[in-house]
């Protein structure tokens, strides 16, 4: 494992090492948050990359205080929860079905008759859970995000007005042209109000987009706009995804 403190990049040999790192961090951050305020809140992503993490978490579930953990989703595809492309469905089958978490601690994106009312219901859930007051935003302790080859993160796609959702906590995204699925996403202001953000990215097909996001100041890609309350997100990469980074960042 190599780290670069300035750029907040950690490069791992493979997805297992990366996922084990996140497991330990999840434990550490959850213990800290629970000691401070009694609960740990996080938003998870779908996609393929976090599946290994969710498997590891399911296998070591006895170490975690699930009754004090609240799980939300960074984004969701607009499909029924039972659908094979549902992010909730994926996390449920790999992780949630295998841990002792109270059902009321799980906050999937509701999938209702239309995508806009689903986004609104998710927003209402966020508002009521975080006791949202005018002018304030939910603050997740941790958000786990992936990055697509086009630089999207959560369901904030290039070319979409992802910076202009500032009045909303969740938004419907017509992903036509980006993906076969319409989606619902946390908006950038909510993502950027979290305590920690870990980007988990693997594979050499992501190497070029990772180079742009980390090394180009103004790539204009959605993932480049992600910050936390305290500063920069942490990039957790495997060697493939880090393959085009300059040597000074890799060392
Ligand atoms: C989704 C996501 C999305 C994902 C990236 C990376 O629902 O697809 O939340 O933002 O994290 O597309 O996906 P992979 O991990 O499959 O590369």
Tab-separated table of N, CA, C and O in Angstrom, residues 83-148:
chain	number	residue	atom	x	y	z
A	83	UNK	N	-35.324	-5.893	-8.491
A	83	UNK	CA	-34.707	-5.955	-9.824
A	83	UNK	C	-33.195	-6.186	-9.689
A	83	UNK	O	-32.569	-5.691	-8.751
A	84	UNK	N	-32.607	-6.893	-10.652
A	84	UNK	CA	-31.175	-7.204	-10.524
A	84	UNK	C	-30.285	-5.959	-10.618
A	84	UNK	O	-29.130	-5.998	-10.199
A	85	UNK	N	-30.800	-4.864	-11.124
A	85	UNK	CA	-29.986	-3.640	-11.190
A	85	UNK	C	-30.209	-2.696	-10.011
A	85	UNK	O	-29.637	-1.602	-9.981
A	86	UNK	N	-31.050	-3.107	-9.071
A	86	UNK	CA	-31.307	-2.226	-7.920
A	86	UNK	C	-30.075	-2.181	-7.001
A	86	UNK	O	-29.538	-3.218	-6.608
A	87	UNK	N	-29.653	-0.994	-6.630
A	87	UNK	CA	-28.532	-0.873	-5.689
A	87	UNK	C	-28.934	-1.411	-4.313
A	87	UNK	O	-28.164	-2.119	-3.661
A	88	UNK	N	-30.152	-1.051	-3.891
A	88	UNK	CA	-30.627	-1.576	-2.601
A	88	UNK	C	-30.659	-3.105	-2.638
A	88	UNK	O	-30.206	-3.777	-1.701
A	89	UNK	N	-31.185	-3.654	-3.732
A	89	UNK	CA	-31.281	-5.114	-3.869
A	89	UNK	C	-29.906	-5.770	-3.760
A	89	UNK	O	-29.741	-6.804	-3.095
A	90	UNK	N	-28.929	-5.145	-4.378
A	90	UNK	CA	-27.567	-5.696	-4.351
A	90	UNK	C	-27.011	-5.665	-2.920
A	90	UNK	O	-26.516	-6.662	-2.398
A	91	UNK	N	-27.142	-4.520	-2.280
A	91	UNK	CA	-26.598	-4.386	-0.912
A	91	UNK	C	-27.362	-5.308	0.050
A	91	UNK	O	-26.784	-5.919	0.946
A	92	UNK	N	-28.656	-5.426	-0.176
A	92	UNK	CA	-29.482	-6.288	0.678
A	92	UNK	C	-29.007	-7.733	0.583
A	92	UNK	O	-28.747	-8.396	1.587
A	93	UNK	N	-28.858	-8.221	-0.674
A	93	UNK	CA	-28.542	-9.646	-0.806
A	93	UNK	C	-27.121	-9.964	-0.331
A	93	UNK	O	-26.871	-11.044	0.192
A	94	UNK	N	-26.193	-9.027	-0.490
A	94	UNK	CA	-24.802	-9.332	-0.094
A	94	UNK	C	-24.551	-8.999	1.374
A	94	UNK	O	-23.833	-9.719	2.064
A	95	UNK	N	-25.135	-7.899	1.857
A	95	UNK	CA	-24.813	-7.461	3.224
A	95	UNK	C	-26.017	-7.492	4.183
A	95	UNK	O	-25.990	-8.191	5.193
A	96	UNK	N	-27.068	-6.767	3.829
A	96	UNK	CA	-28.121	-6.513	4.832
A	96	UNK	C	-28.827	-7.779	5.295
A	96	UNK	O	-29.213	-7.901	6.459
A	97	UNK	N	-28.983	-8.750	4.368
A	97	UNK	CA	-29.651	-10.000	4.750
A	97	UNK	C	-28.824	-10.833	5.728
A	97	UNK	O	-29.307	-11.822	6.263
A	98	UNK	N	-27.553	-10.451	5.915
A	98	UNK	CA	-26.661	-11.298	6.719
A	98	UNK	C	-26.233	-10.636	8.024
A	98	UNK	O	-25.349	-11.133	8.710
A	99	UNK	N	-26.811	-9.470	8.312
A	99	UNK	CA	-26.401	-8.783	9.541
A	99	UNK	C	-27.627	-8.500	10.403
A	99	UNK	O	-28.744	-8.478	9.908
A	100	UNK	N	-27.335	-8.251	11.674
A	100	UNK	CA	-28.415	-8.078	12.631
A	100	UNK	C	-28.729	-6.585	12.776
A	100	UNK	O	-28.438	-5.965	13.784
A	101	UNK	N	-29.321	-6.023	11.727
A	101	UNK	CA	-29.610	-4.588	11.753
A	101	UNK	C	-31.130	-4.387	11.818
A	101	UNK	O	-31.869	-5.042	11.075
A	102	UNK	N	-31.605	-3.517	12.698
A	102	UNK	CA	-33.062	-3.291	12.752
A	102	UNK	C	-33.553	-2.733	11.407
A	102	UNK	O	-32.897	-1.859	10.829
A	103	UNK	N	-34.708	-3.222	10.924
A	103	UNK	CA	-35.190	-2.769	9.617
A	103	UNK	C	-35.361	-1.257	9.537
A	103	UNK	O	-35.141	-0.665	8.488
A	104	UNK	N	-35.715	-0.632	10.664
A	104	UNK	CA	-35.906	0.824	10.612
A	104	UNK	C	-34.589	1.596	10.458
A	104	UNK	O	-34.593	2.809	10.260
A	105	UNK	N	-33.463	0.885	10.543
A	105	UNK	CA	-32.161	1.553	10.352
A	105	UNK	C	-31.732	1.544	8.884
A	105	UNK	O	-30.668	2.030	8.533
A	106	UNK	N	-32.543	0.930	8.036
A	106	UNK	CA	-32.197	0.852	6.616
A	106	UNK	C	-33.125	1.792	5.858
A	106	UNK	O	-34.347	1.745	6.022
A	107	UNK	N	-32.540	2.662	5.053
A	107	UNK	CA	-33.311	3.721	4.389
A	107	UNK	C	-33.108	3.652	2.877
A	107	UNK	O	-32.362	4.467	2.314
A	108	UNK	N	-33.761	2.694	2.220
A	108	UNK	CA	-33.607	2.614	0.764
A	108	UNK	C	-34.290	3.788	0.081
A	108	UNK	O	-35.169	4.422	0.667
A	109	UNK	N	-33.897	4.081	-1.133
A	109	UNK	CA	-34.608	5.099	-1.923
A	109	UNK	C	-35.957	4.487	-2.284
A	109	UNK	O	-36.007	3.405	-2.870
A	110	UNK	N	-37.063	5.155	-1.920
A	110	UNK	CA	-38.361	4.563	-2.259
A	110	UNK	C	-38.556	4.563	-3.772
A	110	UNK	O	-38.190	5.529	-4.436
A	111	UNK	N	-39.082	3.476	-4.275
A	111	UNK	CA	-39.373	3.418	-5.714
A	111	UNK	C	-40.895	3.438	-5.836
A	111	UNK	O	-41.564	2.473	-5.457
A	112	UNK	N	-41.418	4.555	-6.305
A	112	UNK	CA	-42.871	4.706	-6.379
A	112	UNK	C	-43.286	4.839	-7.840
A	112	UNK	O	-42.518	4.492	-8.735
A	113	UNK	N	-44.463	5.418	-8.064
A	113	UNK	CA	-45.003	5.408	-9.425
A	113	UNK	C	-44.165	6.217	-10.405
A	113	UNK	O	-44.038	5.877	-11.559
A	114	UNK	N	-43.566	7.325	-9.968
A	114	UNK	CA	-42.712	8.033	-10.913
A	114	UNK	C	-41.452	8.522	-10.205
A	114	UNK	O	-41.392	8.645	-8.987
A	115	UNK	N	-40.454	8.797	-11.040
A	115	UNK	CA	-39.120	9.029	-10.502
A	115	UNK	C	-39.055	10.320	-9.686
A	115	UNK	O	-38.347	10.392	-8.681
A	116	UNK	N	-39.817	11.338	-10.103
A	116	UNK	CA	-39.766	12.600	-9.359
A	116	UNK	C	-40.402	12.459	-7.978
A	116	UNK	O	-39.874	12.973	-6.987
A	117	UNK	N	-41.531	11.746	-7.915
A	117	UNK	CA	-42.116	11.591	-6.573
A	117	UNK	C	-41.253	10.661	-5.717
A	117	UNK	O	-41.180	10.823	-4.494
A	118	UNK	N	-40.554	9.734	-6.337
A	118	UNK	CA	-39.623	8.886	-5.551
A	118	UNK	C	-38.506	9.744	-4.953
A	118	UNK	O	-38.159	9.599	-3.776
A	119	UNK	N	-37.960	10.643	-5.779
A	119	UNK	CA	-36.881	11.516	-5.297
A	119	UNK	C	-37.403	12.388	-4.154
A	119	UNK	O	-36.721	12.584	-3.140
A	120	UNK	N	-38.628	12.867	-4.316
A	120	UNK	CA	-39.194	13.725	-3.278
A	120	UNK	C	-39.404	12.951	-1.975
A	120	UNK	O	-39.126	13.450	-0.890
A	121	UNK	N	-39.859	11.696	-2.109
A	121	UNK	CA	-40.054	10.885	-0.885
A	121	UNK	C	-38.721	10.597	-0.187
A	121	UNK	O	-38.642	10.566	1.036
A	122	UNK	N	-37.695	10.375	-1.006
A	122	UNK	CA	-36.372	10.130	-0.409
A	122	UNK	C	-35.910	11.398	0.320
A	122	UNK	O	-35.389	11.328	1.428
A	123	UNK	N	-36.140	12.537	-0.321
A	123	UNK	CA	-35.784	13.809	0.306
A	123	UNK	C	-36.531	13.972	1.639
A	123	UNK	O	-35.946	14.368	2.648
A	124	UNK	N	-37.827	13.636	1.649
A	124	UNK	CA	-38.597	13.749	2.894
A	124	UNK	C	-38.029	12.859	3.990
A	124	UNK	O	-37.979	13.228	5.166
A	125	UNK	N	-37.604	11.670	3.580
A	125	UNK	CA	-36.994	10.740	4.544
A	125	UNK	C	-35.702	11.345	5.123
A	125	UNK	O	-35.456	11.277	6.326
A	126	UNK	N	-34.917	11.964	4.241
A	126	UNK	CA	-33.680	12.599	4.700
A	126	UNK	C	-33.992	13.746	5.652
A	126	UNK	O	-33.379	13.886	6.704
A	127	UNK	N	-34.977	14.552	5.263
A	127	UNK	CA	-35.355	15.709	6.086
A	127	UNK	C	-35.800	15.238	7.460
A	127	UNK	O	-35.342	15.746	8.484
A	128	UNK	N	-36.682	14.217	7.486
A	128	UNK	CA	-37.197	13.834	8.798
A	128	UNK	C	-36.120	13.123	9.610
A	128	UNK	O	-35.998	13.362	10.810
A	129	UNK	N	-35.290	12.315	8.982
A	129	UNK	CA	-34.258	11.623	9.758
A	129	UNK	C	-33.240	12.605	10.332
A	129	UNK	O	-32.844	12.506	11.479
A	130	UNK	N	-32.793	13.533	9.508
A	130	UNK	CA	-31.741	14.460	9.956
A	130	UNK	C	-32.326	15.719	10.604
A	130	UNK	O	-31.606	16.685	10.833
A	131	UNK	N	-33.664	15.690	10.871
A	131	UNK	CA	-34.343	16.868	11.437
A	131	UNK	C	-33.877	18.126	10.720
A	131	UNK	O	-33.380	19.074	11.333
A	132	UNK	N	-34.043	18.062	9.448
A	132	UNK	CA	-33.580	19.138	8.591
A	132	UNK	C	-34.258	20.458	8.946
A	132	UNK	O	-35.463	20.531	9.088
A	133	UNK	N	-33.445	21.502	9.056
A	133	UNK	CA	-34.011	22.833	9.278
A	133	UNK	C	-33.649	23.679	8.078
A	133	UNK	O	-32.678	23.385	7.410
A	134	UNK	N	-34.426	24.761	7.820
A	134	UNK	CA	-34.115	25.578	6.657
A	134	UNK	C	-32.650	26.011	6.687
A	134	UNK	O	-32.139	26.420	7.728
A	135	UNK	N	-32.008	25.875	5.575
A	135	UNK	CA	-30.617	26.340	5.498
A	135	UNK	C	-29.615	25.315	5.968
A	135	UNK	O	-28.418	25.562	5.966
A	136	UNK	N	-30.077	24.132	6.375
A	136	UNK	CA	-29.101	23.127	6.788
A	136	UNK	C	-29.253	21.901	5.899
A	136	UNK	O	-30.268	21.704	5.246
A	137	UNK	N	-28.234	21.088	5.908
A	137	UNK	CA	-28.221	19.888	5.063
A	137	UNK	C	-27.930	18.677	5.926
A	137	UNK	O	-27.275	18.804	6.957
A	138	UNK	N	-28.372	17.492	5.499
A	138	UNK	CA	-27.975	16.285	6.232
A	138	UNK	C	-26.452	16.168	6.248
A	138	UNK	O	-25.797	16.603	5.297
A	139	UNK	N	-25.946	15.602	7.315
A	139	UNK	CA	-24.493	15.393	7.373
A	139	UNK	C	-24.232	13.914	7.641
A	139	UNK	O	-24.358	13.453	8.774
A	140	UNK	N	-23.902	13.176	6.593
A	140	UNK	CA	-23.540	11.767	6.766
A	140	UNK	C	-22.145	11.693	7.379
A	140	UNK	O	-21.263	12.479	7.039
A	141	UNK	N	-21.961	10.697	8.244
A	141	UNK	CA	-20.612	10.492	8.779
A	141	UNK	C	-19.684	9.989	7.683
A	141	UNK	O	-18.502	10.332	7.661
A	142	UNK	N	-20.223	9.161	6.787
A	142	UNK	CA	-19.384	8.577	5.728
A	142	UNK	C	-20.234	8.327	4.485
A	142	UNK	O	-21.373	7.853	4.593
A	143	UNK	N	-19.696	8.665	3.325
A	143	UNK	CA	-20.333	8.266	2.066
A	143	UNK	C	-19.304	7.483	1.253
A	143	UNK	O	-18.160	7.921	1.087
A	144	UNK	N	-19.712	6.320	0.789
A	144	UNK	CA	-18.848	5.521	-0.094
A	144	UNK	C	-19.321	5.754	-1.520
A	144	UNK	O	-20.496	5.558	-1.829
A	145	UNK	N	-18.410	6.160	-2.382
A	145	UNK	CA	-18.770	6.465	-3.770
A	145	UNK	C	-17.898	5.678	-4.741
A	145	UNK	O	-16.740	5.364	-4.442
A	146	UNK	N	-18.451	5.404	-5.912
A	146	UNK	CA	-17.667	4.864	-7.011
A	146	UNK	C	-17.508	5.957	-8.062
A	146	UNK	O	-18.065	7.048	-7.938
A	147	UNK	N	-16.745	5.645	-9.092
A	147	UNK	CA	-16.588	6.586	-10.214
A	147	UNK	C	-16.744	5.788	-11.507
A	147	UNK	O	-16.129	4.726	-11.673
A	148	UNK	N	-17.574	6.315	-12.414
A	148	UNK	CA	-17.731	5.661	-13.711
A	148	UNK	C	-16.645	6.119	-14.682
A	148	UNK	O	-15.976	7.130	-14.454
